[in-house]
mmCIF file of C-alpha atoms and ligand atoms in Angstrom:
data_model
loop_
_atom_site.group_PDB
_atom_site.id
_atom_site.type_symbol
_atom_site.label_atom_id
_atom_site.label_comp_id
_atom_site.label_asym_id
_atom_site.label_seq_id
_atom_site.Cartn_x
_atom_site.Cartn_y
_atom_site.Cartn_z
ATOM 1 C CA MET A 158 15.495 -5.494 -38.116
ATOM 2 C CA LYS A 159 15.776 -8.281 -36.361
ATOM 3 C CA PHE A 160 15.086 -6.918 -32.437
ATOM 4 C CA ASP A 161 11.733 -4.254 -34.171
ATOM 5 C CA THR A 162 9.260 -6.773 -33.312
ATOM 6 C CA ILE A 163 10.856 -7.605 -29.266
ATOM 7 C CA LEU A 164 11.549 -4.283 -28.823
ATOM 8 C CA GLU A 165 7.607 -3.440 -29.604
ATOM 9 C CA TYR A 166 6.031 -6.096 -27.589
ATOM 10 C CA GLN A 167 8.674 -5.123 -24.943
ATOM 11 C CA SER A 168 7.096 -1.254 -25.495
ATOM 12 C CA VAL A 169 3.160 -2.243 -25.531
ATOM 13 C CA ASP A 170 4.868 -4.833 -22.093
ATOM 14 C CA ARG A 171 5.246 -1.619 -20.118
ATOM 15 C CA GLU A 172 1.993 -0.392 -20.108
ATOM 16 C CA LEU A 173 0.754 -3.678 -18.853
ATOM 17 C CA LEU A 174 3.167 -4.050 -16.216
ATOM 18 C CA ALA A 175 2.790 -0.238 -14.976
ATOM 19 C CA ILE A 176 -1.020 -1.518 -14.734
ATOM 20 C CA GLU A 177 -0.433 -4.237 -12.513
ATOM 21 C CA SER A 178 2.576 -1.866 -10.707
ATOM 22 C CA GLU A 179 -0.237 0.089 -10.035
ATOM 23 C CA VAL A 180 -3.145 -3.000 -8.948
ATOM 24 C CA ALA A 181 -0.166 -4.521 -7.010
ATOM 25 C CA LYS A 182 0.244 -1.196 -4.830
ATOM 26 C CA SER A 183 -2.612 0.115 -4.896
ATOM 27 C CA LYS A 184 -5.001 0.817 -1.647
ATOM 28 C CA GLU A 185 -7.858 -1.393 -2.116
ATOM 29 C CA ARG A 186 -5.055 -4.074 -2.231
ATOM 30 C CA ALA A 187 -3.204 -3.316 0.392
ATOM 31 C CA VAL A 188 -6.835 -3.657 1.995
ATOM 32 C CA LEU A 189 -7.681 -7.196 0.553
ATOM 33 C CA VAL A 190 -4.152 -8.746 1.806
ATOM 34 C CA ASN A 191 -5.043 -7.504 4.919
ATOM 35 C CA ALA A 192 -9.212 -8.285 5.088
ATOM 36 C CA LYS A 193 -8.148 -11.931 3.977
ATOM 37 C CA ALA A 194 -4.869 -12.550 6.791
ATOM 38 C CA LYS A 195 -7.936 -10.766 9.308
ATOM 39 C CA LEU A 196 -10.520 -13.804 7.312
ATOM 40 C CA GLU A 197 -8.020 -16.599 8.513
ATOM 41 C CA ALA A 198 -6.937 -15.643 11.289
ATOM 42 C CA ALA A 199 -11.206 -15.937 12.453
ATOM 43 C CA THR A 200 -11.517 -18.250 11.451
ATOM 44 C CA ALA A 201 -8.563 -20.510 12.857
ATOM 45 C CA ALA A 202 -9.981 -18.931 16.200
ATOM 46 C CA VAL A 203 -12.878 -20.463 15.405
ATOM 47 C CA GLY A 204 -12.196 -23.448 14.714
ATOM 48 C CA LYS A 205 -9.000 -24.248 17.425
ATOM 49 C CA LEU A 206 -12.338 -23.340 19.767
ATOM 50 C CA ASN A 207 -13.941 -25.493 17.733
ATOM 51 C CA HIS A 208 -11.027 -28.608 18.178
ATOM 52 C CA ASP A 209 -10.922 -27.098 21.729
ATOM 53 C CA ALA A 210 -14.760 -28.222 22.615
ATOM 54 C CA ALA A 211 -15.435 -31.465 21.400
ATOM 55 C CA GLU A 212 -11.754 -32.274 23.411
ATOM 56 C CA LEU A 213 -13.003 -31.141 26.586
ATOM 57 C CA LEU A 214 -16.937 -33.259 25.294
ATOM 58 C CA ALA A 215 -15.464 -36.111 24.876
ATOM 59 C CA ASN A 216 -13.209 -36.195 27.739
ATOM 60 C CA TYR A 217 -16.256 -35.462 30.399
ATOM 61 C CA ALA A 218 -18.081 -37.799 28.279
ATOM 62 C CA ARG A 219 -15.549 -40.231 29.495
ATOM 63 C CA LEU A 220 -15.405 -39.284 33.817
ATOM 64 C CA SER A 221 -19.227 -39.610 33.788
ATOM 65 C CA ALA A 222 -19.395 -42.467 32.259
ATOM 66 C CA ARG A 223 -16.435 -43.606 34.594
ATOM 67 C CA ALA A 224 -18.446 -42.270 37.372
ATOM 68 C CA GLU A 225 -21.342 -44.168 36.812
ATOM 69 C CA GLN A 226 -19.416 -47.843 36.118
ATOM 70 C CA LEU A 227 -18.218 -46.526 40.602
ATOM 71 C CA LYS A 228 -21.202 -46.205 40.760
ATOM 72 C CA ALA A 229 -23.029 -48.659 40.375
ATOM 73 C CA LYS A 230 -20.281 -50.761 41.013
ATOM 74 C CA LEU A 231 -21.117 -49.491 44.549
ATOM 75 C CA ASP A 232 -24.369 -49.978 44.321
ATOM 76 C CA GLU A 233 -22.959 -53.570 44.215
ATOM 77 C CA PHE A 234 -22.322 -53.380 48.281
ATOM 78 C CA ASP A 235 -25.622 -52.134 49.225
ATOM 79 C CA GLY A 236 -27.036 -54.557 52.125
ATOM 80 C CA ILE A 237 -23.929 -56.776 51.366
ATOM 81 C CA LEU A 238 -22.026 -55.842 54.962
ATOM 82 C CA GLU A 239 -25.843 -57.763 57.035
ATOM 83 C CA GLY A 240 -24.548 -61.134 56.324
ATOM 84 C CA VAL A 241 -21.043 -60.151 56.879
ATOM 85 C CA ALA A 242 -20.342 -61.005 60.689
ATOM 86 C CA ASP A 243 -16.701 -61.180 60.457
ATOM 87 C CA VAL A 244 -14.951 -57.564 61.920
ATOM 88 C CA ASN A 245 -11.828 -58.192 58.907
ATOM 89 C CA GLU A 246 -14.682 -59.201 56.131
ATOM 90 C CA ALA A 247 -16.231 -56.374 57.523
ATOM 91 C CA ASP A 248 -13.144 -53.945 57.294
ATOM 92 C CA TYR A 249 -12.127 -55.122 53.781
ATOM 93 C CA TYR A 250 -15.846 -53.506 52.415
ATOM 94 C CA LEU A 251 -15.626 -50.837 54.182
ATOM 95 C CA ARG A 252 -12.313 -49.688 53.149
ATOM 96 C CA GLN A 253 -13.027 -50.879 49.135
ATOM 97 C CA ILE A 254 -16.195 -48.794 49.653
ATOM 98 C CA GLY A 255 -14.149 -45.261 50.377
ATOM 99 C CA ALA A 256 -12.098 -46.667 48.226
ATOM 100 C CA ILE A 257 -14.411 -46.134 45.411
ATOM 101 C CA ASN A 258 -16.363 -43.158 47.199
ATOM 102 C CA ASP A 259 -13.101 -40.993 46.883
ATOM 103 C CA GLU A 260 -12.447 -42.123 43.257
ATOM 104 C CA VAL A 261 -16.367 -40.993 42.360
ATOM 105 C CA THR A 262 -15.403 -38.115 44.090
ATOM 106 C CA ALA A 263 -11.891 -37.139 42.171
ATOM 107 C CA LEU A 264 -14.034 -37.866 38.642
ATOM 108 C CA GLU A 265 -16.706 -35.696 39.521
ATOM 109 C CA LYS A 266 -14.388 -32.602 40.027
ATOM 110 C CA ASP A 267 -13.695 -32.913 37.220
ATOM 111 C CA ALA A 268 -15.285 -33.803 35.404
ATOM 112 C CA ALA A 269 -16.655 -30.029 37.231
ATOM 113 C CA LYS A 270 -13.476 -28.144 36.142
ATOM 114 C CA ASP A 271 -14.406 -30.323 32.356
ATOM 115 C CA ALA A 272 -18.310 -28.538 32.382
ATOM 116 C CA GLU A 273 -16.888 -25.271 33.574
ATOM 117 C CA ARG A 274 -13.812 -24.728 30.903
ATOM 118 C CA ILE A 275 -17.371 -25.771 28.416
ATOM 119 C CA ASP A 276 -19.043 -22.819 29.383
ATOM 120 C CA ALA A 277 -15.624 -20.731 29.204
ATOM 121 C CA ILE A 278 -15.680 -21.810 25.778
ATOM 122 C CA ALA A 279 -18.911 -21.500 24.098
ATOM 123 C CA ALA A 280 -18.986 -17.795 25.863
ATOM 124 C CA GLU A 281 -15.110 -17.187 24.492
ATOM 125 C CA TYR A 282 -16.901 -19.067 21.115
ATOM 126 C CA LYS A 283 -19.892 -16.397 20.736
ATOM 127 C CA LYS A 284 -17.315 -14.264 20.586
ATOM 128 C CA THR A 285 -15.054 -15.239 18.427
ATOM 129 C CA TRP A 286 -17.458 -16.060 15.855
ATOM 130 C CA GLU A 287 -18.904 -12.698 16.270
ATOM 131 C CA ALA A 288 -15.232 -11.617 15.533
ATOM 132 C CA GLY A 289 -15.267 -13.606 12.540
ATOM 133 C CA LYS A 290 -18.473 -12.769 10.855
ATOM 134 C CA LYS A 291 -17.685 -8.692 11.124
ATOM 135 C CA ALA A 292 -14.590 -10.015 9.477
ATOM 136 C CA SER A 293 -16.075 -11.555 6.779
ATOM 137 C CA ASP A 294 -18.043 -9.337 5.447
ATOM 138 C CA ALA A 295 -14.826 -6.645 6.348
ATOM 139 C CA TYR A 296 -13.405 -8.924 3.273
ATOM 140 C CA LYS A 297 -16.468 -8.987 1.364
ATOM 141 C CA GLU A 298 -16.472 -5.547 1.164
ATOM 142 C CA ALA A 299 -12.920 -5.677 0.010
ATOM 143 C CA VAL A 300 -13.366 -7.758 -2.709
ATOM 144 C CA ALA A 301 -15.496 -6.241 -4.397
ATOM 145 C CA ALA A 302 -14.140 -2.640 -4.335
ATOM 146 C CA TYR A 303 -10.553 -4.411 -5.694
ATOM 147 C CA ASN A 304 -12.866 -5.403 -8.111
ATOM 148 C CA ALA A 305 -13.998 -2.606 -8.814
ATOM 149 C CA PHE A 306 -11.058 -1.136 -9.011
ATOM 150 C CA ALA A 307 -9.531 -3.777 -11.396
ATOM 151 C CA ALA A 308 -13.395 -3.636 -13.514
ATOM 152 C CA ASP A 309 -11.653 0.419 -14.683
ATOM 153 C CA MET A 310 -8.982 -0.915 -16.168
ATOM 154 C CA GLN A 311 -10.323 -4.377 -17.373
ATOM 155 C CA PRO A 312 -10.528 -2.923 -20.836
ATOM 156 C CA ARG A 313 -6.944 -1.664 -21.284
ATOM 157 C CA VAL A 314 -5.854 -4.350 -19.938
ATOM 158 C CA ALA A 315 -7.679 -6.684 -22.787
ATOM 159 C CA GLN A 316 -6.767 -4.340 -24.871
ATOM 160 C CA LEU A 317 -2.395 -3.883 -24.501
ATOM 161 C CA LYS A 318 -3.102 -7.879 -23.641
ATOM 162 C CA ALA A 319 -4.756 -9.042 -26.978
ATOM 163 C CA GLU A 320 -1.277 -6.425 -28.470
ATOM 164 C CA LEU A 321 0.281 -8.435 -26.475
ATOM 165 C CA ALA A 322 -0.461 -12.076 -28.673
ATOM 166 C CA LYS A 323 -1.041 -10.431 -31.169
ATOM 167 C CA LEU A 324 2.694 -9.003 -31.213
ATOM 168 C CA GLU A 325 4.200 -12.727 -30.460
ATOM 169 C CA GLY A 326 3.732 -13.999 -33.613
ATOM 170 C CA LYS A 327 5.513 -12.345 -35.220
ATOM 171 C CA VAL A 328 9.014 -12.107 -32.270
ATOM 172 C CA PRO A 329 11.915 -14.726 -33.317
ATOM 173 C CA ALA A 330 10.821 -17.630 -30.539
ATOM 174 C CA GLU A 331 14.974 -17.772 -28.326
ATOM 175 C CA PHE A 332 13.792 -13.861 -28.134
ATOM 176 C CA MET A 333 9.728 -14.461 -26.084
ATOM 177 C CA ALA A 334 11.374 -16.979 -24.289
ATOM 178 C CA ALA A 335 13.772 -15.066 -23.136
ATOM 179 C CA TYR A 336 11.633 -11.569 -22.753
ATOM 180 C CA LYS A 337 9.759 -14.007 -20.362
ATOM 181 C CA SER A 338 11.343 -15.999 -18.363
ATOM 182 C CA LEU A 339 13.643 -12.387 -17.986
ATOM 183 C CA ARG A 340 9.798 -10.577 -17.154
ATOM 184 C CA ALA A 341 8.898 -13.791 -14.722
ATOM 185 C CA ALA A 342 12.039 -12.342 -12.673
ATOM 186 C CA LYS A 343 11.265 -8.999 -12.461
ATOM 187 C CA LYS A 344 13.659 -7.666 -14.484
ATOM 188 C CA THR A 345 12.431 -5.874 -17.571
ATOM 189 C CA PRO A 346 13.430 -3.932 -19.532
ATOM 190 C CA ALA A 347 14.547 -6.932 -20.549
ATOM 191 C CA PHE A 348 16.316 -5.920 -23.670
ATOM 192 C CA VAL A 349 19.121 -2.945 -23.013
ATOM 193 C CA ALA A 350 21.431 -1.817 -25.538
ATOM 194 C CA TYR A 351 24.297 -2.134 -25.729
ATOM 195 C CA LYS A 352 26.875 0.871 -26.511
ATOM 196 C CA PRO A 353 30.144 -0.951 -26.804
ATOM 197 C CA GLU A 354 32.198 1.937 -26.551
ATOM 198 C CA SER A 355 31.067 1.570 -22.354
ATOM 199 C CA GLY A 356 30.793 -1.821 -22.041
ATOM 200 C CA THR A 357 28.872 -1.765 -19.403
ATOM 201 C CA CYS A 358 25.408 -3.238 -19.383
ATOM 202 C CA GLY A 359 22.450 -0.209 -19.319
ATOM 203 C CA ARG A 360 20.186 -1.963 -16.442
ATOM 204 C CA CYS A 361 22.375 -3.523 -13.836
ATOM 205 C CA PHE A 362 25.470 -1.159 -15.365
ATOM 206 C CA MET A 363 28.201 -4.083 -14.467
ATOM 207 C CA GLU A 364 31.017 -3.496 -17.487
ATOM 208 C CA VAL A 365 30.573 -6.816 -19.186
ATOM 209 C CA SER A 366 33.545 -9.490 -19.358
ATOM 210 C CA GLY A 367 35.875 -9.685 -22.277
ATOM 211 C CA ALA A 368 33.483 -13.387 -24.129
ATOM 212 C CA THR A 369 30.292 -11.174 -23.592
ATOM 213 C CA ARG A 370 32.377 -7.484 -25.477
ATOM 214 C CA SER A 371 34.071 -9.846 -27.837
ATOM 215 C CA LYS A 372 30.002 -11.032 -28.877
ATOM 216 C CA LEU A 373 28.254 -7.423 -28.869
ATOM 217 C CA LYS A 374 31.139 -5.660 -31.765
ATOM 218 C CA ASN A 375 28.499 -5.284 -34.937
ATOM 219 C CA PRO A 376 24.448 -3.571 -35.345
ATOM 220 C CA GLY A 377 22.447 -7.256 -35.085
ATOM 221 C CA ASP A 378 24.930 -8.748 -32.236
ATOM 222 C CA HIS A 379 23.121 -9.926 -29.224
ATOM 223 C CA ALA A 380 24.553 -11.634 -25.734
ATOM 224 C CA GLU A 381 23.238 -12.121 -22.176
ATOM 225 C CA CYS A 382 24.539 -9.732 -19.430
ATOM 226 C CA PRO A 383 26.570 -12.268 -17.308
ATOM 227 C CA ASN A 384 25.626 -10.310 -14.294
ATOM 228 C CA CYS A 385 22.029 -9.542 -14.407
ATOM 229 C CA ARG A 386 21.046 -10.960 -17.527
ATOM 230 C CA ARG A 387 19.290 -9.096 -19.413
ATOM 231 C CA ILE A 388 19.947 -9.431 -22.685
ATOM 232 C CA LEU A 389 22.370 -6.650 -24.487
ATOM 233 C CA TYR A 390 21.504 -5.770 -28.328
ATOM 234 C CA ILE A 391 23.758 -3.247 -30.687
ATOM 235 C CA PRO A 392 20.419 -1.778 -33.202
ATOM 236 C CA GLU A 393 20.455 -1.609 -36.423
ATOM 237 C CA GLU A 394 21.268 1.173 -38.718
HETATM 238 ZN ZN1 ZN B 518 22.823 -6.223 -16.761
#
């Protein structure tokens, strides 16, 4: 019989799909997904703080280096006024020294602000790190609970998969390909018995068109539903 093997395959797969759906909808799975999201958020927060801290430290180092440079320049002016007789020349040096002093003061202010922010980040880092540690522990727990839950089903899943693998060799290749593609699109059952008298797809209930209808007349006929793409077939007697 033409459809026997694919229908048997479909019936075994139905139990596997039910288990997959049970796992997907389980509390363990929901907890795991949630814990994973929290861990990722915590990891991202630590990463952002790391990045901010590195930027601040680099900026702080730049400011300090510039301040040192300016202070060295100021040292060059030491004693310079002693040899100066001209009032204008003295005024020129004094104004230069004043400008450098102003810049040093401004730099030191900026550096102090950076230092404060670095301290704030360090405090926040400690908190974020602790939250991340908690999220990591919760995630590990969720993984263990999920694995234990999935392990309970594993023997039956393995059995079903073995049965399917055995059947697969017996199903006509064209039917197997159609089935797998429909399964991937979550359109199961993929093979649906068609009743010529109703003229509608048994799953999506769409009335099939004349062209499709003309392919579905006798037992053993099959055609794709023009709407949901499932395979409609007429059972053989
Ligand atoms: Zn349909």
